[in-house]
Amino acid sequence: MRMGLIDIEIFATLDLVAQAPGGPDEDPEGFSFGGWQAPLIDEVSGAQVGAAYEGTDALLLGRRTYDIFAAYWPNQNDEFGTLFNSIPKYVASRGTPELSWAGSTQLGSDLAGAVREIRDRHEKVKVVGSLNLVQTLLREKLFDRIDLWVHPIMLGAGKKVFDGGAVPTNVSLLQSPVASPNGIVYLQYGLAEGIPGTGDMSAA
């Protein structure tokens, strides 16, 4: 039986800050740049995001992102609202979140095992935001693809994508990078076998 895919969606600055791209109230603690993505979105990058979610049949979210989504998306009936409201939502949390959003399930303490079960159950699982969860998935190599939108700003502060959460990992570029009119570069990488090798440039 073919396994499904775990796809990580990341919006980041050039210095790879990924905290609170969506709005000033998203994750304000110690961070004054919430909503940094909004002035940069253009028609091309918006269409890329829309296309990336085609075929998605489940969301895998950390607690903070889940709470933000659960407060917003149930009241939306646009393309994303229709999708998010209709598919299962899986929440990684050590606490006891209030799962008020229809179709939501909290994962157990064995996160790696739960993610593998989700992968077997679905075709295309999206991980959105949820930096702590993303770093766990990177560390455990529990992902199949990373969609990374690099935005042409540097903030010098905020939570970073790869802040201690990655292990030596090979990835392969799935398609040529595409730059939008506002300078957002879209990169798609797939998990590859092995670990990074080393060499000596002077021997080339």
PDB file of C-alpha atoms in Angstrom:
ATOM      1  CA  MET A   1       0.000   0.000   0.000  1.00  0.00           C
ATOM      2  CA  ARG A   2       1.376   3.396  -0.966  1.00  0.00           C
ATOM      3  CA  MET A   3       1.913   5.775   1.918  1.00  0.00           C
ATOM      4  CA  GLY A   4       0.551   9.271   1.874  1.00  0.00           C
ATOM      5  CA  LEU A   5       2.685  12.391   1.964  1.00  0.00           C
ATOM      6  CA  ILE A   6       3.512  14.716   4.856  1.00  0.00           C
ATOM      7  CA  ASP A   7       4.004  18.171   3.321  1.00  0.00           C
ATOM      8  CA  ILE A   8       5.383  21.049   5.401  1.00  0.00           C
ATOM      9  CA  GLU A   9       4.292  24.525   4.298  1.00  0.00           C
ATOM     10  CA  ILE A  10       6.607  27.332   5.411  1.00  0.00           C
ATOM     11  CA  PHE A  11       6.506  31.094   4.884  1.00  0.00           C
ATOM     12  CA  ALA A  12       9.865  32.556   5.892  1.00  0.00           C
ATOM     13  CA  THR A  13      11.988  35.676   5.604  1.00  0.00           C
ATOM     14  CA  LEU A  14      15.423  35.669   4.004  1.00  0.00           C
ATOM     15  CA  ASP A  15      16.943  35.097   7.453  1.00  0.00           C
ATOM     16  CA  LEU A  16      14.456  32.204   7.836  1.00  0.00           C
ATOM     17  CA  VAL A  17      12.219  33.743  10.478  1.00  0.00           C
ATOM     18  CA  ALA A  18       8.807  32.099  10.220  1.00  0.00           C
ATOM     19  CA  GLN A  19       7.034  33.526  13.251  1.00  0.00           C
ATOM     20  CA  ALA A  20       3.575  35.074  12.849  1.00  0.00           C
ATOM     21  CA  PRO A  21       3.498  35.769   9.096  1.00  0.00           C
ATOM     22  CA  GLY A  22      -0.280  36.089   9.039  1.00  0.00           C
ATOM     23  CA  GLY A  23      -1.066  38.908  11.455  1.00  0.00           C
ATOM     24  CA  PRO A  24       0.017  40.978  14.477  1.00  0.00           C
ATOM     25  CA  ASP A  25      -2.046  38.885  16.913  1.00  0.00           C
ATOM     26  CA  GLU A  26      -0.839  35.520  15.655  1.00  0.00           C
ATOM     27  CA  ASP A  27       2.162  35.071  17.980  1.00  0.00           C
ATOM     28  CA  PRO A  28       2.991  38.450  19.526  1.00  0.00           C
ATOM     29  CA  GLU A  29       5.062  37.378  22.541  1.00  0.00           C
ATOM     30  CA  GLY A  30       8.441  39.070  22.188  1.00  0.00           C
ATOM     31  CA  PHE A  31       7.842  39.702  18.485  1.00  0.00           C
ATOM     32  CA  SER A  32       6.783  43.001  16.954  1.00  0.00           C
ATOM     33  CA  PHE A  33       6.676  42.048  13.249  1.00  0.00           C
ATOM     34  CA  GLY A  34       3.493  39.950  13.198  1.00  0.00           C
ATOM     35  CA  GLY A  35       1.859  40.098   9.762  1.00  0.00           C
ATOM     36  CA  TRP A  36       5.125  40.674   7.906  1.00  0.00           C
ATOM     37  CA  GLN A  37       3.929  38.554   4.966  1.00  0.00           C
ATOM     38  CA  ALA A  38       0.834  40.580   4.092  1.00  0.00           C
ATOM     39  CA  PRO A  39       2.547  43.505   2.276  1.00  0.00           C
ATOM     40  CA  LEU A  40       4.503  41.090   0.076  1.00  0.00           C
ATOM     41  CA  ILE A  41       1.819  38.710  -1.196  1.00  0.00           C
ATOM     42  CA  ASP A  42       1.092  39.063  -4.905  1.00  0.00           C
ATOM     43  CA  GLU A  43      -1.020  37.227  -7.462  1.00  0.00           C
ATOM     44  CA  VAL A  44       1.724  34.756  -8.361  1.00  0.00           C
ATOM     45  CA  SER A  45       2.607  33.714  -4.823  1.00  0.00           C
ATOM     46  CA  GLY A  46      -1.069  33.538  -3.896  1.00  0.00           C
ATOM     47  CA  ALA A  47      -1.718  31.175  -6.794  1.00  0.00           C
ATOM     48  CA  GLN A  48       1.277  29.043  -5.779  1.00  0.00           C
ATOM     49  CA  VAL A  49      -0.121  28.621  -2.279  1.00  0.00           C
ATOM     50  CA  GLY A  50      -3.526  27.711  -3.653  1.00  0.00           C
ATOM     51  CA  ALA A  51      -2.040  25.102  -5.985  1.00  0.00           C
ATOM     52  CA  ALA A  52       0.056  23.625  -3.177  1.00  0.00           C
ATOM     53  CA  TYR A  53      -3.100  22.714  -1.248  1.00  0.00           C
ATOM     54  CA  GLU A  54      -4.789  20.867  -4.104  1.00  0.00           C
ATOM     55  CA  GLY A  55      -5.530  17.314  -3.027  1.00  0.00           C
ATOM     56  CA  THR A  56      -4.970  17.983   0.664  1.00  0.00           C
ATOM     57  CA  ASP A  57      -7.084  15.640   2.771  1.00  0.00           C
ATOM     58  CA  ALA A  58      -5.843  16.361   6.318  1.00  0.00           C
ATOM     59  CA  LEU A  59      -4.139  19.060   8.396  1.00  0.00           C
ATOM     60  CA  LEU A  60      -1.470  18.363  11.028  1.00  0.00           C
ATOM     61  CA  LEU A  61      -1.122  21.307  13.397  1.00  0.00           C
ATOM     62  CA  GLY A  62       0.606  22.339  16.586  1.00  0.00           C
ATOM     63  CA  ARG A  63      -1.482  23.660  19.476  1.00  0.00           C
ATOM     64  CA  ARG A  64      -0.929  27.383  18.867  1.00  0.00           C
ATOM     65  CA  THR A  65      -1.639  27.185  15.147  1.00  0.00           C
ATOM     66  CA  TYR A  66      -4.696  25.042  15.808  1.00  0.00           C
ATOM     67  CA  ASP A  67      -6.136  27.601  18.206  1.00  0.00           C
ATOM     68  CA  ILE A  68      -5.584  30.389  15.662  1.00  0.00           C
ATOM     69  CA  PHE A  69      -7.154  28.365  12.852  1.00  0.00           C
ATOM     70  CA  ALA A  70     -10.078  27.159  14.981  1.00  0.00           C
ATOM     71  CA  ALA A  71     -10.960  30.745  15.864  1.00  0.00           C
ATOM     72  CA  TYR A  72     -10.937  31.882  12.231  1.00  0.00           C
ATOM     73  CA  TRP A  73     -11.609  29.239   9.595  1.00  0.00           C
ATOM     74  CA  PRO A  74     -14.986  27.867  10.776  1.00  0.00           C
ATOM     75  CA  ASN A  75     -16.461  31.256   9.844  1.00  0.00           C
ATOM     76  CA  GLN A  76     -14.941  31.330   6.362  1.00  0.00           C
ATOM     77  CA  ASN A  77     -16.449  29.840   3.199  1.00  0.00           C
ATOM     78  CA  ASP A  78     -13.789  30.760   0.657  1.00  0.00           C
ATOM     79  CA  GLU A  79     -11.596  28.145  -1.046  1.00  0.00           C
ATOM     80  CA  PHE A  80      -9.378  27.555   1.971  1.00  0.00           C
ATOM     81  CA  GLY A  81     -12.223  27.733   4.476  1.00  0.00           C
ATOM     82  CA  THR A  82     -14.237  25.170   2.548  1.00  0.00           C
ATOM     83  CA  LEU A  83     -11.224  22.840   2.400  1.00  0.00           C
ATOM     84  CA  PHE A  84     -10.064  23.253   5.996  1.00  0.00           C
ATOM     85  CA  ASN A  85     -13.556  22.867   7.429  1.00  0.00           C
ATOM     86  CA  SER A  86     -14.226  19.651   5.514  1.00  0.00           C
ATOM     87  CA  ILE A  87     -11.070  17.630   6.245  1.00  0.00           C
ATOM     88  CA  PRO A  88      -9.726  16.040   9.456  1.00  0.00           C
ATOM     89  CA  LYS A  89      -7.521  18.148  11.702  1.00  0.00           C
ATOM     90  CA  TYR A  90      -4.872  16.441  13.859  1.00  0.00           C
ATOM     91  CA  VAL A  91      -3.449  18.405  16.796  1.00  0.00           C
ATOM     92  CA  ALA A  92      -0.058  17.766  18.384  1.00  0.00           C
ATOM     93  CA  SER A  93      -0.254  18.996  21.969  1.00  0.00           C
ATOM     94  CA  ARG A  94       0.918  17.859  25.394  1.00  0.00           C
ATOM     95  CA  GLY A  95      -1.919  19.808  27.000  1.00  0.00           C
ATOM     96  CA  THR A  96      -5.676  19.505  26.803  1.00  0.00           C
ATOM     97  CA  PRO A  97      -6.784  21.746  23.922  1.00  0.00           C
ATOM     98  CA  GLU A  98     -10.449  22.497  23.430  1.00  0.00           C
ATOM     99  CA  LEU A  99     -11.136  20.792  20.131  1.00  0.00           C
ATOM    100  CA  SER A 100     -14.127  22.889  19.125  1.00  0.00           C
ATOM    101  CA  TRP A 101     -13.417  22.749  15.392  1.00  0.00           C
ATOM    102  CA  ALA A 102     -15.378  19.949  13.728  1.00  0.00           C
ATOM    103  CA  GLY A 103     -13.221  17.030  12.651  1.00  0.00           C
ATOM    104  CA  SER A 104     -10.414  17.672  15.149  1.00  0.00           C
ATOM    105  CA  THR A 105      -8.460  14.956  16.970  1.00  0.00           C
ATOM    106  CA  GLN A 106      -5.637  15.290  19.488  1.00  0.00           C
ATOM    107  CA  LEU A 107      -2.636  13.044  18.915  1.00  0.00           C
ATOM    108  CA  GLY A 108      -1.305  10.844  21.687  1.00  0.00           C
ATOM    109  CA  SER A 109       2.054  11.044  23.428  1.00  0.00           C
ATOM    110  CA  ASP A 110       3.747   8.916  20.754  1.00  0.00           C
ATOM    111  CA  LEU A 111       3.895  11.684  18.165  1.00  0.00           C
ATOM    112  CA  ALA A 112       6.126   9.809  15.721  1.00  0.00           C
ATOM    113  CA  GLY A 113       3.832   6.781  15.746  1.00  0.00           C
ATOM    114  CA  ALA A 114       0.746   8.956  15.361  1.00  0.00           C
ATOM    115  CA  VAL A 115       2.223  10.808  12.388  1.00  0.00           C
ATOM    116  CA  ARG A 116       3.068   7.518  10.691  1.00  0.00           C
ATOM    117  CA  GLU A 117      -0.510   6.345  11.187  1.00  0.00           C
ATOM    118  CA  ILE A 118      -1.838   9.599   9.731  1.00  0.00           C
ATOM    119  CA  ARG A 119       0.444   9.169   6.736  1.00  0.00           C
ATOM    120  CA  ASP A 120      -0.981   5.680   6.155  1.00  0.00           C
ATOM    121  CA  ARG A 121      -4.553   6.980   6.461  1.00  0.00           C
ATOM    122  CA  HIS A 122      -4.355   9.967   4.114  1.00  0.00           C
ATOM    123  CA  GLU A 123      -3.016  10.907   0.714  1.00  0.00           C
ATOM    124  CA  LYS A 124      -1.707  14.418   1.369  1.00  0.00           C
ATOM    125  CA  VAL A 125      -1.280  15.818   4.884  1.00  0.00           C
ATOM    126  CA  LYS A 126      -0.357  19.485   5.272  1.00  0.00           C
ATOM    127  CA  VAL A 127       1.645  20.861   8.190  1.00  0.00           C
ATOM    128  CA  VAL A 128       1.020  24.612   8.444  1.00  0.00           C
ATOM    129  CA  GLY A 129       2.869  27.018  10.753  1.00  0.00           C
ATOM    130  CA  SER A 130       3.457  25.046  13.969  1.00  0.00           C
ATOM    131  CA  LEU A 131       7.213  25.675  14.217  1.00  0.00           C
ATOM    132  CA  ASN A 132       7.757  23.463  17.258  1.00  0.00           C
ATOM    133  CA  LEU A 133       5.992  20.601  15.513  1.00  0.00           C
ATOM    134  CA  VAL A 134       7.914  21.278  12.287  1.00  0.00           C
ATOM    135  CA  GLN A 135      11.219  21.063  14.146  1.00  0.00           C
ATOM    136  CA  THR A 136      10.172  17.722  15.636  1.00  0.00           C
ATOM    137  CA  LEU A 137       9.230  16.400  12.195  1.00  0.00           C
ATOM    138  CA  LEU A 138      12.568  17.569  10.792  1.00  0.00           C
ATOM    139  CA  ARG A 139      14.474  15.957  13.633  1.00  0.00           C
ATOM    140  CA  GLU A 140      12.615  12.649  13.160  1.00  0.00           C
ATOM    141  CA  LYS A 141      12.645  12.918   9.344  1.00  0.00           C
ATOM    142  CA  LEU A 142       8.874  12.524   9.433  1.00  0.00           C
ATOM    143  CA  PHE A 143       8.168  14.553   6.322  1.00  0.00           C
ATOM    144  CA  ASP A 144       8.164  13.981   2.602  1.00  0.00           C
ATOM    145  CA  ARG A 145       8.200  17.479   1.196  1.00  0.00           C
ATOM    146  CA  ILE A 146       8.926  21.058   2.213  1.00  0.00           C
ATOM    147  CA  ASP A 147       7.261  23.924   0.368  1.00  0.00           C
ATOM    148  CA  LEU A 148       9.256  27.017   1.314  1.00  0.00           C
ATOM    149  CA  TRP A 149       8.340  30.571   0.320  1.00  0.00           C
ATOM    150  CA  VAL A 150      11.320  32.865   1.006  1.00  0.00           C
ATOM    151  CA  HIS A 151      10.285  36.505   1.303  1.00  0.00           C
ATOM    152  CA  PRO A 152      12.635  39.407   0.464  1.00  0.00           C
ATOM    153  CA  ILE A 153      12.969  40.860   3.967  1.00  0.00           C
ATOM    154  CA  MET A 154      15.195  40.226   6.990  1.00  0.00           C
ATOM    155  CA  LEU A 155      13.842  40.742  10.491  1.00  0.00           C
ATOM    156  CA  GLY A 156      16.756  39.768  12.705  1.00  0.00           C
ATOM    157  CA  ALA A 157      14.355  38.539  15.390  1.00  0.00           C
ATOM    158  CA  GLY A 158      11.728  35.853  15.800  1.00  0.00           C
ATOM    159  CA  LYS A 159      11.407  32.082  15.721  1.00  0.00           C
ATOM    160  CA  LYS A 160      13.334  30.452  12.918  1.00  0.00           C
ATOM    161  CA  VAL A 161      12.457  27.459  10.766  1.00  0.00           C
ATOM    162  CA  PHE A 162      15.551  25.402  11.507  1.00  0.00           C
ATOM    163  CA  ASP A 163      16.260  26.592  15.029  1.00  0.00           C
ATOM    164  CA  GLY A 164      17.784  23.435  16.472  1.00  0.00           C
ATOM    165  CA  GLY A 165      15.158  21.145  14.995  1.00  0.00           C
ATOM    166  CA  ALA A 166      16.989  19.598  12.067  1.00  0.00           C
ATOM    167  CA  VAL A 167      19.402  16.702  11.763  1.00  0.00           C
ATOM    168  CA  PRO A 168      21.802  16.113   8.846  1.00  0.00           C
ATOM    169  CA  THR A 169      19.417  15.416   5.975  1.00  0.00           C
ATOM    170  CA  ASN A 170      19.584  15.288   2.204  1.00  0.00           C
ATOM    171  CA  VAL A 171      16.773  16.840   0.206  1.00  0.00           C
ATOM    172  CA  SER A 172      16.205  17.105  -3.530  1.00  0.00           C
ATOM    173  CA  LEU A 173      14.838  20.052  -5.474  1.00  0.00           C
ATOM    174  CA  LEU A 174      11.489  18.993  -6.958  1.00  0.00           C
ATOM    175  CA  GLN A 175      11.098  21.834  -9.444  1.00  0.00           C
ATOM    176  CA  SER A 176      12.961  24.938 -10.518  1.00  0.00           C
ATOM    177  CA  PRO A 177      12.636  27.878  -8.108  1.00  0.00           C
ATOM    178  CA  VAL A 178      10.046  30.453  -9.114  1.00  0.00           C
ATOM    179  CA  ALA A 179      10.213  34.126  -8.130  1.00  0.00           C
ATOM    180  CA  SER A 180       7.058  36.223  -7.895  1.00  0.00           C
ATOM    181  CA  PRO A 181       6.881  39.889  -8.967  1.00  0.00           C
ATOM    182  CA  ASN A 182       7.382  41.015  -5.352  1.00  0.00           C
ATOM    183  CA  GLY A 183      10.497  38.863  -5.000  1.00  0.00           C
ATOM    184  CA  ILE A 184       9.053  35.868  -3.107  1.00  0.00           C
ATOM    185  CA  VAL A 185      10.993  32.753  -4.114  1.00  0.00           C
ATOM    186  CA  TYR A 186       9.097  29.448  -4.051  1.00  0.00           C
ATOM    187  CA  LEU A 187      11.230  26.379  -3.342  1.00  0.00           C
ATOM    188  CA  GLN A 188      10.015  22.784  -3.275  1.00  0.00           C
ATOM    189  CA  TYR A 189      12.203  20.125  -1.698  1.00  0.00           C
ATOM    190  CA  GLY A 190      11.618  16.413  -1.179  1.00  0.00           C
ATOM    191  CA  LEU A 191      13.222  14.219   1.448  1.00  0.00           C
ATOM    192  CA  ALA A 192      16.100  12.242  -0.057  1.00  0.00           C
ATOM    193  CA  GLU A 193      18.054   9.254   1.169  1.00  0.00           C
ATOM    194  CA  GLY A 194      21.311   9.388   3.089  1.00  0.00           C
ATOM    195  CA  ILE A 195      23.022  12.187   4.949  1.00  0.00           C
ATOM    196  CA  PRO A 196      25.108  15.066   3.585  1.00  0.00           C
ATOM    197  CA  GLY A 197      28.561  14.067   2.446  1.00  0.00           C
ATOM    198  CA  THR A 198      31.774  16.061   2.666  1.00  0.00           C
ATOM    199  CA  GLY A 199      34.583  16.751   0.259  1.00  0.00           C
ATOM    200  CA  ASP A 200      37.588  18.909  -0.491  1.00  0.00           C
ATOM    201  CA  MET A 201      37.087  21.725  -2.998  1.00  0.00           C
ATOM    202  CA  SER A 202      40.835  21.885  -3.610  1.00  0.00           C
ATOM    203  CA  ALA A 203      40.686  18.409  -5.105  1.00  0.00           C
ATOM    204  CA  ALA A 204      38.169  19.446  -7.749  1.00  0.00           C
TER     205      ALA A 204
END
